[in-house]
Coordinates of C-alpha atoms in Angstrom, one line a residue:
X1 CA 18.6 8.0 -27.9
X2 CA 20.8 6.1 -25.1
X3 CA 19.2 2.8 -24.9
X4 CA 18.3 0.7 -21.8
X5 CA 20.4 -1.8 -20.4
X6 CA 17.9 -4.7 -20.8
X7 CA 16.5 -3.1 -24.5
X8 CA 20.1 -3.1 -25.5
X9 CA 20.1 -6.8 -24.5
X10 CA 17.0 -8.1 -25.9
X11 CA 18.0 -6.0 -29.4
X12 CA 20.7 -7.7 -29.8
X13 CA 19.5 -11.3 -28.7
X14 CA 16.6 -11.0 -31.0
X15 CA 18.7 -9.5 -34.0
X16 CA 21.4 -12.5 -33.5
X17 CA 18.4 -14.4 -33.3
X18 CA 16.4 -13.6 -36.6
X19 CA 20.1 -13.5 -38.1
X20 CA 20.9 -17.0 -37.7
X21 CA 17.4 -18.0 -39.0
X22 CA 17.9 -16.2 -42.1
X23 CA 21.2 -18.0 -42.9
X24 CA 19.7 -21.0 -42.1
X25 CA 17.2 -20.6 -44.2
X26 CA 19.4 -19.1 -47.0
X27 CA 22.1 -22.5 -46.7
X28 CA 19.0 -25.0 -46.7
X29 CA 17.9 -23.4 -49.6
X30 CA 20.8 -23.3 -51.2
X31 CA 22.3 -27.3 -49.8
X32 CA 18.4 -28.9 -50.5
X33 CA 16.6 -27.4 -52.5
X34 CA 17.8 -29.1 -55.7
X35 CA 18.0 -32.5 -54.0
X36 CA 14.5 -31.8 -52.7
X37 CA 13.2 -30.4 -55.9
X38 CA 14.8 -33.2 -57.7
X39 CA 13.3 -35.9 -56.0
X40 CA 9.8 -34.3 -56.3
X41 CA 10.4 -33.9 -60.0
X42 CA 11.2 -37.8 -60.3
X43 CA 8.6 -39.1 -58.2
X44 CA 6.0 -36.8 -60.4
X45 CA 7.6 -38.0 -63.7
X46 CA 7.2 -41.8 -62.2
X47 CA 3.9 -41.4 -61.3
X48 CA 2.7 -39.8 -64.6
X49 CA 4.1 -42.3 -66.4
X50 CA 2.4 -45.1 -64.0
X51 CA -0.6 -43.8 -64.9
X52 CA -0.4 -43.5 -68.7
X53 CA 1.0 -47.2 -68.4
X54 CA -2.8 -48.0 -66.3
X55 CA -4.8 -46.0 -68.2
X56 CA -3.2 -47.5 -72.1
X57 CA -4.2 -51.0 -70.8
X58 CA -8.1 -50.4 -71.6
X59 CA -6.9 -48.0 -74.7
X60 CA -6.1 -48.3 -78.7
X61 CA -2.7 -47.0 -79.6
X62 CA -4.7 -43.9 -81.2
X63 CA -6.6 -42.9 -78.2
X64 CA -3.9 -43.0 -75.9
X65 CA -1.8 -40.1 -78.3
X66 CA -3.8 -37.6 -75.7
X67 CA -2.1 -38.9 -72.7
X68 CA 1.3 -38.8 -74.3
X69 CA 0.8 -35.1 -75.7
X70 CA -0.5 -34.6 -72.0
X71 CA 2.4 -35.7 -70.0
X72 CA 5.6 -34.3 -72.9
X73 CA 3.5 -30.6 -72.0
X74 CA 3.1 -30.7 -68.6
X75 CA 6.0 -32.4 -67.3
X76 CA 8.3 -30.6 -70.4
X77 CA 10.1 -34.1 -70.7
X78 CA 10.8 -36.0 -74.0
X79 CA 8.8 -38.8 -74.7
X80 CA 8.3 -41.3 -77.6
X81 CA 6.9 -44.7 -78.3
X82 CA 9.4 -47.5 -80.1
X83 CA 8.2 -51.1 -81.7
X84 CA 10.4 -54.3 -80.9
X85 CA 13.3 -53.6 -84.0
X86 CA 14.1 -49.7 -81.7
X87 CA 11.8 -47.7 -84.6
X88 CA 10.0 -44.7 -82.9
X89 CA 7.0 -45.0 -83.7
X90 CA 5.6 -41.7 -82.4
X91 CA 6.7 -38.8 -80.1
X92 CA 4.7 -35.0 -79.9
X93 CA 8.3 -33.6 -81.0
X94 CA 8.4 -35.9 -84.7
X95 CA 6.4 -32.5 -86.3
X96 CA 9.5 -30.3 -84.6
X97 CA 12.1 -33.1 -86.2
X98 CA 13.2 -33.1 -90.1
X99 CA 13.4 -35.7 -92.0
X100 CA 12.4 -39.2 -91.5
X101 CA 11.8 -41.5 -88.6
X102 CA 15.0 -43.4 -89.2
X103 CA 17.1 -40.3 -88.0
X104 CA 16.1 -40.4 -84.6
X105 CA 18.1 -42.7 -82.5
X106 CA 17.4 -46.7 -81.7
X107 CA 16.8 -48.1 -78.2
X108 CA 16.5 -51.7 -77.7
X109 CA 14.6 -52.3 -74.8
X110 CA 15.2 -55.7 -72.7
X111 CA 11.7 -57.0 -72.1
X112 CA 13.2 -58.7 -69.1
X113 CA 13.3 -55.8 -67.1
X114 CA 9.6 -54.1 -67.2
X115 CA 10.6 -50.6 -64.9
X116 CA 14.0 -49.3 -65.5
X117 CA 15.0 -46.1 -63.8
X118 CA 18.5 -44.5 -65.9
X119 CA 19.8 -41.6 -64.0
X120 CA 23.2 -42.4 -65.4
X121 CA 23.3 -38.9 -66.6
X122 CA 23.9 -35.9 -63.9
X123 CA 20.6 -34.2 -62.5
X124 CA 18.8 -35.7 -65.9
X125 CA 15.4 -38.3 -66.0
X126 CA 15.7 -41.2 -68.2
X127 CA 13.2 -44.1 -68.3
X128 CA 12.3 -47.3 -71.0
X129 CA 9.2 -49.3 -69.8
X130 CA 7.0 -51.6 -71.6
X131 CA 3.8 -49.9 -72.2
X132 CA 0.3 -52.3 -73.2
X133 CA -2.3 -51.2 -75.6
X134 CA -5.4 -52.8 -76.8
X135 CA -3.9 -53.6 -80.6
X136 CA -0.5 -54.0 -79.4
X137 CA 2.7 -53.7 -77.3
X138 CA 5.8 -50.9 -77.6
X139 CA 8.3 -49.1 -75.6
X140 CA 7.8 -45.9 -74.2
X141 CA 10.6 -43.9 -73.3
X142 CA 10.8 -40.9 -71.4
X143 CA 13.6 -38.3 -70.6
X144 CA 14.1 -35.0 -68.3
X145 CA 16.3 -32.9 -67.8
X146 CA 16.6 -30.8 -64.3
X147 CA 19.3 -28.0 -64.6
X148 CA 16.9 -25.3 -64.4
X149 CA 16.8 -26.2 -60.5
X150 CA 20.9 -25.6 -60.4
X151 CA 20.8 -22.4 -62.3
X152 CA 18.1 -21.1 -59.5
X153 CA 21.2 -22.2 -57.5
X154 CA 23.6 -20.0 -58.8
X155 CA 20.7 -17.2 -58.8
X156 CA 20.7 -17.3 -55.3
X157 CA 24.5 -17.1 -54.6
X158 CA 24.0 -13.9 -57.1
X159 CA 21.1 -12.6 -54.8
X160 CA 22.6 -13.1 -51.7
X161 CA 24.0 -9.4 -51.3
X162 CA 20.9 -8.0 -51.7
X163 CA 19.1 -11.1 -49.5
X164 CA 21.5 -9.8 -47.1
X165 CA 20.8 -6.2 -47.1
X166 CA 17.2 -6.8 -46.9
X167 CA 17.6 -9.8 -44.2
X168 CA 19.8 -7.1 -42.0
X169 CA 18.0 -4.1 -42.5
X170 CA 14.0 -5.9 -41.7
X171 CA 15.6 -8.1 -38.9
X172 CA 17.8 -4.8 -37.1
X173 CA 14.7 -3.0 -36.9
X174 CA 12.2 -5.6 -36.4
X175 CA 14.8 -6.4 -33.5
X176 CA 14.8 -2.7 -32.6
X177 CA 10.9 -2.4 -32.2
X178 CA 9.9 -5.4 -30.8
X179 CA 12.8 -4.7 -27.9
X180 CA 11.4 -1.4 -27.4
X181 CA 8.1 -2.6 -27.0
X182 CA 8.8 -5.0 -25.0
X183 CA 10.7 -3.1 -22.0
X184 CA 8.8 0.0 -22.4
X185 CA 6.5 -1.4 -19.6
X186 CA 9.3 -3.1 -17.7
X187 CA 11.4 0.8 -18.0
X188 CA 7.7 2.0 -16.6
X189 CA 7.9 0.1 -13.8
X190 CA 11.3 0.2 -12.6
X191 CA 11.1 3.6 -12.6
X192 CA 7.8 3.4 -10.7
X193 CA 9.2 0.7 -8.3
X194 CA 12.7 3.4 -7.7
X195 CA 10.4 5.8 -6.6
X196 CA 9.0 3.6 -4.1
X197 CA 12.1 2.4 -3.3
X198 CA 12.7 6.4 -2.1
X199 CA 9.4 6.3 -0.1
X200 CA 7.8 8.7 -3.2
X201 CA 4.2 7.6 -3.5
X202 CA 3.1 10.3 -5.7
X203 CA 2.4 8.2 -8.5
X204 CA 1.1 5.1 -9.4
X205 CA 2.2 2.7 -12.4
X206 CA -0.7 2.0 -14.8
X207 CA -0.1 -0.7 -17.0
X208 CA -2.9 -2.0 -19.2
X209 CA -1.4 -5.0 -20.7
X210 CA -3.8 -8.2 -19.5
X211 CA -0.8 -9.9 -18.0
X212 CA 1.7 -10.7 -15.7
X213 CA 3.2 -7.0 -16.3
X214 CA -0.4 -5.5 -15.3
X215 CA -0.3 -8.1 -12.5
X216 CA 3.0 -7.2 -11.5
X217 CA 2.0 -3.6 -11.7
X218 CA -1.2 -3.9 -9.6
X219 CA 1.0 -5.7 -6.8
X220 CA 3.1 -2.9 -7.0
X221 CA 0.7 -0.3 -6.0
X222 CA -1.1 -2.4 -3.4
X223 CA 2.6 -2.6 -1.8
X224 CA 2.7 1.1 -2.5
X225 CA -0.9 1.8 -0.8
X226 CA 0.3 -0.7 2.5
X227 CA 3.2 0.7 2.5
X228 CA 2.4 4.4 2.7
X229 CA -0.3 3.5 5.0
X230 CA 2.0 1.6 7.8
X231 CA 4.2 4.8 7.3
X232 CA 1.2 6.7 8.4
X233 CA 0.4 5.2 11.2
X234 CA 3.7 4.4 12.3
X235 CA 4.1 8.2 11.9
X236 CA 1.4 8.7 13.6
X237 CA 2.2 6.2 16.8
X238 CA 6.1 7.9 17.1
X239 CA 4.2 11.1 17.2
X240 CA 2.0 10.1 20.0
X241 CA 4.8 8.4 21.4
X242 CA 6.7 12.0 21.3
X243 CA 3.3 13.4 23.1
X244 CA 3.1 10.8 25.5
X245 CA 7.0 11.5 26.4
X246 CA 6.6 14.5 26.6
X247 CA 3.0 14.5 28.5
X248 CA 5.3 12.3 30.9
X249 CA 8.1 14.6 31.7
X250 CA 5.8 17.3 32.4
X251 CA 3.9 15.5 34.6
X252 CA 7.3 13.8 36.3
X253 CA 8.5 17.5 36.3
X254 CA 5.1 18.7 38.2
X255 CA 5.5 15.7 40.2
X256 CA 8.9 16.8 41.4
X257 CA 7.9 20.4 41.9
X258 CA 4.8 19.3 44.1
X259 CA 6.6 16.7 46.4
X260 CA 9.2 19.5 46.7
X261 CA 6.8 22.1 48.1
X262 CA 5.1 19.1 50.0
X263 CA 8.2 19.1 51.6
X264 CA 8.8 22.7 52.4
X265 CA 4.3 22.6 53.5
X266 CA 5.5 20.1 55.9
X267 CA 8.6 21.9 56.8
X268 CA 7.4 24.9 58.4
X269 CA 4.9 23.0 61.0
X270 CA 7.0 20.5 61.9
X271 CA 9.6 23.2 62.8
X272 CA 7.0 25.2 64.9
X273 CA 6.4 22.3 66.4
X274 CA 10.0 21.0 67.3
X275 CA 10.3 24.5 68.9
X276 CA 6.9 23.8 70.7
X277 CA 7.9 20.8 72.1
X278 CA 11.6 21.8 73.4
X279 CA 10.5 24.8 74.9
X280 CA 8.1 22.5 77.2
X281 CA 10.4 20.1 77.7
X282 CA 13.2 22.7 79.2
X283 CA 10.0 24.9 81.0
X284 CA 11.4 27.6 79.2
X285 CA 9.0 31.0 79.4
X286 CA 5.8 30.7 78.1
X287 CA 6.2 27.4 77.0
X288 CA 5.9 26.6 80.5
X289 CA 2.2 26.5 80.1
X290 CA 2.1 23.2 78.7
X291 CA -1.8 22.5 77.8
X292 CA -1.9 26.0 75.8
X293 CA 1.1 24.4 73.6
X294 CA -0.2 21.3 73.1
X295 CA -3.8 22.5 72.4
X296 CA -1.7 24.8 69.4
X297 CA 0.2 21.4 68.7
X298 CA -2.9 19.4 68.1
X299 CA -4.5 21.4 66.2
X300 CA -0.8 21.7 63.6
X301 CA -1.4 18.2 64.2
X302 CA -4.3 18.3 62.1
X303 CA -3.8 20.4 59.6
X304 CA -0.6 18.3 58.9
X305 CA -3.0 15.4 58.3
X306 CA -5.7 16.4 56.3
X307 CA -2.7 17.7 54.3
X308 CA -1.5 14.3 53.8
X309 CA -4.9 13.0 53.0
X310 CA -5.4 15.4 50.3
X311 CA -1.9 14.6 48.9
X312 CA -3.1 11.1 49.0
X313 CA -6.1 11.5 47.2
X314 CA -4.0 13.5 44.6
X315 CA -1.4 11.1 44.3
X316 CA -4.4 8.3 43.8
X317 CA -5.8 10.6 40.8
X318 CA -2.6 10.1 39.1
X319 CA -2.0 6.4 39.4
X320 CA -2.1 5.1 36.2
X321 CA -4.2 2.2 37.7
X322 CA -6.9 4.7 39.0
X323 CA -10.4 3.6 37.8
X324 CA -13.4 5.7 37.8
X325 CA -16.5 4.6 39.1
X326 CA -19.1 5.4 36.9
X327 CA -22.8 5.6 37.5
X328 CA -26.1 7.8 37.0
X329 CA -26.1 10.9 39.1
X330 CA -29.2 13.7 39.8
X331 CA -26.9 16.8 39.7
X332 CA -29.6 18.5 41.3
X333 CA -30.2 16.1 44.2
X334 CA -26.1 16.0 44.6
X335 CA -25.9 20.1 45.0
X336 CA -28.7 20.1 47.2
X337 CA -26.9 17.9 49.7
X338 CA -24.1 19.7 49.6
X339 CA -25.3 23.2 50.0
X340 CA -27.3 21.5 52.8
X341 CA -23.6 20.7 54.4
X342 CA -22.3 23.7 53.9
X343 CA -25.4 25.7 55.5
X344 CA -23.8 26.5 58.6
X345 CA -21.1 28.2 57.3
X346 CA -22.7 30.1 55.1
X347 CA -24.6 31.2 58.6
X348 CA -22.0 32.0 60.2
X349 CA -21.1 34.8 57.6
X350 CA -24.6 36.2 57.1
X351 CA -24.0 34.7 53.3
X352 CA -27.1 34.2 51.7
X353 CA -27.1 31.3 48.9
X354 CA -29.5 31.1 46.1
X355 CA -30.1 28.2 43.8
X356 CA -31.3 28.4 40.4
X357 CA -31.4 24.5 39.7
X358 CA -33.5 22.7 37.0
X359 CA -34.8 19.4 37.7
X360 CA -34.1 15.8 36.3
X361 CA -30.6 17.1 35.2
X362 CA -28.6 13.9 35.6
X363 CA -25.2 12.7 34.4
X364 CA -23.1 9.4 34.1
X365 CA -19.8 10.3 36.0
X366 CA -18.1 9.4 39.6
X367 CA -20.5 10.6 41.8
X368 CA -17.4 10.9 45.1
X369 CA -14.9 12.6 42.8
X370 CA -17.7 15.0 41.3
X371 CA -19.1 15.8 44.9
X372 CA -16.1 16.3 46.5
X373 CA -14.9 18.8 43.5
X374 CA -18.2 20.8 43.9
X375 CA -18.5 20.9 47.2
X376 CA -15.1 22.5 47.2
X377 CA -16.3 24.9 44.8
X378 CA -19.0 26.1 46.6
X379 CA -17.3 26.2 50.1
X380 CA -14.7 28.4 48.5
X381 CA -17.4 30.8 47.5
X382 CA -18.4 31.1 50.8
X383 CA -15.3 30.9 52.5
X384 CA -14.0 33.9 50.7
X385 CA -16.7 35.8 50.3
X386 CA -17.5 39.4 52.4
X387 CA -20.2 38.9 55.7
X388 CA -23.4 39.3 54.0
X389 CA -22.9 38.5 50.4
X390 CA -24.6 36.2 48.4
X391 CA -23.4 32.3 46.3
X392 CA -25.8 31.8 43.5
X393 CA -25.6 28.4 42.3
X394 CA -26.9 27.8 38.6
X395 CA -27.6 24.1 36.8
X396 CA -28.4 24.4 33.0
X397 CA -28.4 22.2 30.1
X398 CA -27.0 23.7 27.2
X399 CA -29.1 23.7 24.1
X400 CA -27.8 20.5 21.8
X401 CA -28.6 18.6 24.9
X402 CA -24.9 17.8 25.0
X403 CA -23.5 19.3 28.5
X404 CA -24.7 20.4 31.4
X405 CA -23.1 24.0 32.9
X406 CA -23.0 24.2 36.7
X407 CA -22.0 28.0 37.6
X408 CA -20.6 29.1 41.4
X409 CA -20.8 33.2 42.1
X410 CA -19.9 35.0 45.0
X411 CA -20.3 38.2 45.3
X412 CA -18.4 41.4 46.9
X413 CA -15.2 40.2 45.5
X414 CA -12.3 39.9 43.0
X415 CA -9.7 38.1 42.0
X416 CA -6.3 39.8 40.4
X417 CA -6.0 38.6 36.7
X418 CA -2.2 37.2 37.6
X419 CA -3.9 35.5 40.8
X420 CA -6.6 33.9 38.8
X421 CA -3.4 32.6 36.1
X422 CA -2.0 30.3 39.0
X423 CA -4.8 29.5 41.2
X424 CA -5.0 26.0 40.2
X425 CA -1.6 25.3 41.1
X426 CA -0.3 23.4 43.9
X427 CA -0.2 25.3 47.3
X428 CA -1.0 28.2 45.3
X429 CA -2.4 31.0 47.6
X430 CA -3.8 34.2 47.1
X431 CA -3.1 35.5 50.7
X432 CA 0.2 35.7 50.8
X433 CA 0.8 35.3 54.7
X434 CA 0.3 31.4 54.2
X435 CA -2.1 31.9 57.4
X436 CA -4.2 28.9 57.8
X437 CA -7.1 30.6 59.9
X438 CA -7.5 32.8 56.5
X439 CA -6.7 30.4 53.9
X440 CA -6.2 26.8 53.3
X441 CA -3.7 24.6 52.2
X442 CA -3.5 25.6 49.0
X443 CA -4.2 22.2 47.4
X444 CA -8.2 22.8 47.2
X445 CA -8.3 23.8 43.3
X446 CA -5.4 21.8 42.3
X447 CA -7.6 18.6 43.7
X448 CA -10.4 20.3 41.5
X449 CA -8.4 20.6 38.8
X450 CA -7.1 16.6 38.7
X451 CA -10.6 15.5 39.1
X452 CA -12.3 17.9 36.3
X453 CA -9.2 16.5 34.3
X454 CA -9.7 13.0 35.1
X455 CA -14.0 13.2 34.3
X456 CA -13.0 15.3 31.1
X457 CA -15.0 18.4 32.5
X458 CA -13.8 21.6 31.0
X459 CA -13.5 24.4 33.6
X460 CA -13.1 28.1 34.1
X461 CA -12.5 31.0 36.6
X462 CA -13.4 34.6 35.8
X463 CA -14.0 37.7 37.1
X464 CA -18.0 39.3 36.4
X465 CA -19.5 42.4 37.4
X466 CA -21.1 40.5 40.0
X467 CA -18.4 39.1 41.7
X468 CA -16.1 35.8 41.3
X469 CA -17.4 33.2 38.6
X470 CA -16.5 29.7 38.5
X471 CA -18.2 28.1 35.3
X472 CA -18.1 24.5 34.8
X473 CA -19.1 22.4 31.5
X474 CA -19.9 18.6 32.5
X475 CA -20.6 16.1 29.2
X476 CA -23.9 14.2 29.9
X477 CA -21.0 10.7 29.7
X478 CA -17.5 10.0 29.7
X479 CA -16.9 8.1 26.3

């Protein structure tokens, strides 16, 4: 398996590591430990024979044999009691020795000198002290040897192939695991962290370690989490940026199409009326009958401006700084006035109008922009319906209590599926002789249009069995 860059690292760190402990621990055996065990074995021969020395003082030469037999066994040293002349006068090894006393060898012992320490002799323990009983005084000698410690020496040098097998083998894979275990988290989370890195939230890292790793982790996610989420809503914002671009080149585009038939609307009298004007000022035929012409002037005049005022009041709609004034209004009350208004034309074409409104029907809206947009409506109805027809006006709430629907019906007529297509467009007429004694401008449903837009009232125009049918859906409030 290819190892990681940083597993490969911390393996070998760590193996060079427990390496060098277990040579060091291997030379200070091999340098100290005899020195060390050495010492220990003379300071526990000294004490022993301290306390034999304290102990004789209140003791008969016979009861103290114990302490000697004691200390030869447990400390493995020879030891053995002379008199003044360098006789021995007892030792535990005199049962081991044959023959007599006199074999063994003579000390003298300087009573000048009470503690003598002779280490003379290489790695080796040899001591003469006074010793005190309670019938008498001898000398008590004592002597160790410590080679055993240097052949443990040479033992080890022996061992150390095999120490070194077993040193190299536990401390590789010791190294190997521990390094593993180690980066497997850290792995975990770079390769969590990459994935972020390419804007891939799919995944989370999940680390359960009760650490900084786990801590780390956790950050990591929460980074992940804000990090997809200002993706989303900056996706979101460039998105509405594209639909607000491109809402604004339509609009610019529309805005360029209506000033350009504004121009050609305005075109057409101003030139009838340039002709007007030069024929009466060179008294050229009829134009010689000057009032006639002006009376036809005048009333071009006119038209031209309540043109201009309804392109002012669009233009006003689309401001961006156009405010709508909002208040309470009785639907009921405001269609009554109007039908009120429009009474006399409806007269003069025998068109009978009938209302089917129900009462306390009230919205909060703009009351001008929502008059002015019915009231249109309605006179449209009449205007261009047959003599002796009939409007019926209808005002119904709809039955979540959510809308009210205001309908407009005239009778005796239709309206050709591609006419009703591109009726709402500017200047859009559906008699095509442009006659203003038999249509209007042409700007009358577009106005509708940019104030149903602008109070977020849905709108419609079909064709029924009855006649013409323009349904409207007004919410109760603008939110």
């Amino acid at each position: 398996m290819k190892m990681k860059k940083i597993t490969y690292k911390l393996f070998l760190i760590t193996s060079l590591i427990l390496l060098a402990f277990a040579v060091l621990i291997y030379l200070t055996l091999y340098f100290f430990l005899p020195t060390f065990y050495e010492q220990y074995k003379t300071d526990q021969l000294q004490t022993g024979i301290e306390e034999i020395i304290d102990k004789s003082k209140d003791l008969s030469f016979q009861n103290a044999i114990p302490l000697f037999d004691e200390y030869a066994q447990k400390n493995n040293a020879i030891i053995y009691l002379q008199n003044n002349e360098g006789a021995i006068i007892y030792s535990p090894f005199l049962s081991f020795i044959q023959g007599s006393a006199q074999a063994l060898p003579r000390v003298k012992f300087d009573n000048t000198k009470p503690l003598r320490n002779s280490n003379n002799l290489s790695n080796s323990f040899d001591v003469a002290m006074p010793i005190q009983f309670q019938d008498g005084n001898l000398t008590l000698v004592v002597s160790a040897t410590f080679q055993p410690i240097n052949e443990a020496s040479q033992v080890l040098v022996r061992f150390l192939p095999y120490i070194s097998i077993i040193v190299v083998v536990i401390g590789v894979g010791s190294a190997y695991l521990y390094s593993r275990f180690i980066t497997r988290p850290l792995i975990y989370i770079n390769r969590g962290a990459q994935k972020m890195a390419n804007l891939d939230f799919s995944e989370k890292i999940e680390v359960r370690s009760n650490d900084e790793l786990e801590e780390l982790s956790n950050s990591l996610n929460d980074m992940s989490l804000n990090l997809q989420q200002t993706m989303l809503d900056l996706r979101k914002a460039n998105q509405q940026l594209q639909s607000d671009i491109e809402k604004e080149r339509e609009i610019e585009k529309k805005r360029r199409e209506f000033f350009s038939i504004v121009a050609h609307e305005l075109k057409t009298p101003l030139t009838v009326m340039k002709g007007h004007l030069e024929g009466m000022m060179y008294n050229i035929g009829p134009y010689k009958d000057r009032d006639t012409y002006l009376q036809k002037n005048f009333q071009t005049v006119q038209d031209m401006e309540q043109l201009v005022r309804e392109i002012l009041g669009i233009s006003k709609l689309e401001q961006h700084t156009f405010k709508l004034k909002l208040e309470e209004v009785n639907l009921a009350e405001l269609i009554n006035i109007i039908t009120k208004n429009l009474g006399f034309f409806a007269s003069q074409k025998d068109i009978q109008i009938i209302k089917q409104i129900g009462s306390h029907l009230s919205v909060f809206t703009d009351r001008a922009l929502l008059e002015k947009a019915c009231k249109n409506i309605i006179h449209n109805g009449i205007m261009y319906s047959p003599h002796g027809e009939k409007v019926y006006i209808k005002l119904t709430q709809d039955s979540k209590q959510h809308h009210i629907q205001f309908q407009v019906i005239n009778t005796g007529v239709k309206i050709k599926e591609e006419d009703i297509q591109h009726i709402f467009k500017p200047f859009y007429r559906i008699e095509k002789s442009r006659n203003r004694n038999t249509g209007g401008s042409g700007l009358g449903l577009y106005i509708v249009k940019q104030i149903f837009e602008a109070l977020f009232i849905t709108y419609s125009m079909n064709n029924t069995e009855q006649g013409v049918q323009f349904l409207v859906t007004i919410p109760l409030s603008i939110k």
